[in-house]
Short mmCIF file of C-alpha atoms in Angstrom, two decimals:
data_model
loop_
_atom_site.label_atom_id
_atom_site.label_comp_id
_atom_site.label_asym_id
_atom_site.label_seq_id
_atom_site.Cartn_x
_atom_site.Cartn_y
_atom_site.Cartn_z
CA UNK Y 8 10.29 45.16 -84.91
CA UNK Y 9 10.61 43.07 -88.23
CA UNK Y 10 6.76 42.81 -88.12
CA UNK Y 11 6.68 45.81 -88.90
CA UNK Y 12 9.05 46.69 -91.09
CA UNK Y 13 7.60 43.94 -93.23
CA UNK Y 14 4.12 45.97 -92.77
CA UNK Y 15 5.82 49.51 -93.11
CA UNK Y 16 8.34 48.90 -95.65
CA UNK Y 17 7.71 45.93 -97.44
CA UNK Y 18 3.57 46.13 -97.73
CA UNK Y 19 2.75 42.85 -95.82
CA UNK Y 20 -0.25 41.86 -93.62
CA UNK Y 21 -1.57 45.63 -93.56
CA UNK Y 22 -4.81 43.65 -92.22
CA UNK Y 23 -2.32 43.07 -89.24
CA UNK Y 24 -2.17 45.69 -86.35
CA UNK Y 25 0.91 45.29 -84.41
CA UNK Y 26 1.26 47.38 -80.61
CA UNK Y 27 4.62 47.26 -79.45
CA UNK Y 28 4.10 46.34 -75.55
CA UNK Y 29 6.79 48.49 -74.03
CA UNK Y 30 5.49 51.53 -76.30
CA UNK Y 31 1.94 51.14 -74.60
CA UNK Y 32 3.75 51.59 -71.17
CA UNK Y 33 4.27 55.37 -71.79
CA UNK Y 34 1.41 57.83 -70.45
CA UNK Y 35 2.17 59.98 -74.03
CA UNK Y 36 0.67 57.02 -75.48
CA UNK Y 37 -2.71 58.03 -75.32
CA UNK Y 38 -1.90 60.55 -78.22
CA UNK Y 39 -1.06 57.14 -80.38
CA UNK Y 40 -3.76 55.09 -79.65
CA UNK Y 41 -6.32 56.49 -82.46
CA UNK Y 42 -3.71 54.87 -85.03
CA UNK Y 43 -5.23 51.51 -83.95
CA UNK Y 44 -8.24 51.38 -85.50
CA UNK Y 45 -11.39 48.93 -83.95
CA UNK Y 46 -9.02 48.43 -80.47
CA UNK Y 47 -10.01 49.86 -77.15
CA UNK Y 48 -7.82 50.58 -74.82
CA UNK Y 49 -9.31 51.06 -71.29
CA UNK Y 50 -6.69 54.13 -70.01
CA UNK Y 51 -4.14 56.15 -71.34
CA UNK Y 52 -1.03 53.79 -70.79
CA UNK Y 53 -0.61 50.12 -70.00
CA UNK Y 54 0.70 49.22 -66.57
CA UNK Y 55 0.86 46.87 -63.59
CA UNK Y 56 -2.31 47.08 -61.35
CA UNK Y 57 -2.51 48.69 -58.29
CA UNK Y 58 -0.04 51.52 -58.58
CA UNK Y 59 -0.05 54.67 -58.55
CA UNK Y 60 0.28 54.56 -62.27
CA UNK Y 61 -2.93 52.66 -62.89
CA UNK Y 62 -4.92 55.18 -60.69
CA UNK Y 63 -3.58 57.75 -62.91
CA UNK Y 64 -5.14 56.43 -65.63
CA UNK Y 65 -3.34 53.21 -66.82
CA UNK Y 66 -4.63 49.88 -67.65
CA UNK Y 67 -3.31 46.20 -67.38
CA UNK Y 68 -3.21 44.00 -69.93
CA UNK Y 69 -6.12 41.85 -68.66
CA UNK Y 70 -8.28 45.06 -68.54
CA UNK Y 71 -6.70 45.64 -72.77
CA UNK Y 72 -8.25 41.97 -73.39
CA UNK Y 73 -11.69 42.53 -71.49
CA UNK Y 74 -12.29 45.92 -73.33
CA UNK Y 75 -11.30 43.97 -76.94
CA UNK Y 76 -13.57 40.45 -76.90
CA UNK Y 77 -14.01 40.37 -80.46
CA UNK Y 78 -10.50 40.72 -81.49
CA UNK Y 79 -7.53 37.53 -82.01
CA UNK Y 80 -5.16 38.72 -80.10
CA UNK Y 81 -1.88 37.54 -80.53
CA UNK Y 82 1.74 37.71 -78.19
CA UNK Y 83 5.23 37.76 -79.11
CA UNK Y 84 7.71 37.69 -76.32
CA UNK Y 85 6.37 38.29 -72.23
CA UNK Y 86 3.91 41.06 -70.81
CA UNK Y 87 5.86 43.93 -69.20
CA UNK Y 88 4.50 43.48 -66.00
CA UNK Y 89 3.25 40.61 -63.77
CA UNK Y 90 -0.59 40.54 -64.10
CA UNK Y 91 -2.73 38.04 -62.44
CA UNK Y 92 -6.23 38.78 -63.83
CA UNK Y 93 -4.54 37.88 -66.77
CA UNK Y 94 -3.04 34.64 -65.97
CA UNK Y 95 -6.68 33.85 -64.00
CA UNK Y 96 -8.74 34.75 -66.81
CA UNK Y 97 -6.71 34.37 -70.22
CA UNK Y 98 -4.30 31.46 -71.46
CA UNK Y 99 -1.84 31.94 -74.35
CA UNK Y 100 -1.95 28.58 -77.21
CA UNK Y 101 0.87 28.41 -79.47
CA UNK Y 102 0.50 29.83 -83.15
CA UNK Y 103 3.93 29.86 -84.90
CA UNK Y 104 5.96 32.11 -83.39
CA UNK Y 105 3.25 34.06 -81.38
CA UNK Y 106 0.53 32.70 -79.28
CA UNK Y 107 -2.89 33.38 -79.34
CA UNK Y 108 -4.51 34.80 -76.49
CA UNK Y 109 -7.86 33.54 -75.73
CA UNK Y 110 -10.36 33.41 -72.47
CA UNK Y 111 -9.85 30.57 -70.01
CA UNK Y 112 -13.49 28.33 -69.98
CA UNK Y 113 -14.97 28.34 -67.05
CA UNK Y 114 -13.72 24.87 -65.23
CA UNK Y 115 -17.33 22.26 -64.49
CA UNK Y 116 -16.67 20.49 -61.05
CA UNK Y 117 -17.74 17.05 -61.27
CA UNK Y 118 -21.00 17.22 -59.55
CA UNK Y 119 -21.89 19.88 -62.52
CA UNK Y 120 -20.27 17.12 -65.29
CA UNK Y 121 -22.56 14.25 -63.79
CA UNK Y 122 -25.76 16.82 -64.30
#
């Protein structure tokens, strides 16, 4: 990606760690994941929920952002796989050309507003 490059090549925004999404679908993944310094990833591979995949180990994006709570975490382009624990839980805000990914608040009914 020109991220990247502009870290790899050009010595930008090394403070920056960038995870390609469709990398993090492989199981050989696993072997790449110590590069990421300060991230936890929750399985070996990222995948959809539910399949046989994730039972074998993988982990859906919702389950990247719950085992990461301290970190900005930032998206450029769509998630690889439908997930709705994340769309439940998470909302994306614009930022540029990424958007951030933060936690939804919890919504207060009215009765809990008037109190």
């Amino acid at each position: 990606t020109s991220v990247r490059y502009m870290q790899e090549c050009e010595g930008l925004r090394d403070d920056v760690q960038t995870i390609n999404l469709s990398m993090m679908t492989y199981p050989w993944f696993k072997e790449k994941q110590h590069l990421h310094h300060g991230l936890q990833f929750p399985g070996s591979h990222y995948t959809k929920g539910n399949t046989v995949a994730w039972l074998n180990g993988g982990f859906t994006f919702a389950e990247f952002l719950d085992a990461n709570p301290d970190h900005n975490i930032y998206i450029a382009g769509r998630l690889s796989h439908d997930d709705p624990a994340y769309v439940e839980r998470f909302e994306e805000k614009p930022h540029g050309l990424v958007r951030h990914i933060t936690r939804r608040s919890s919504s207060i009914g009215p009765v809990e507003e008037y109190r």
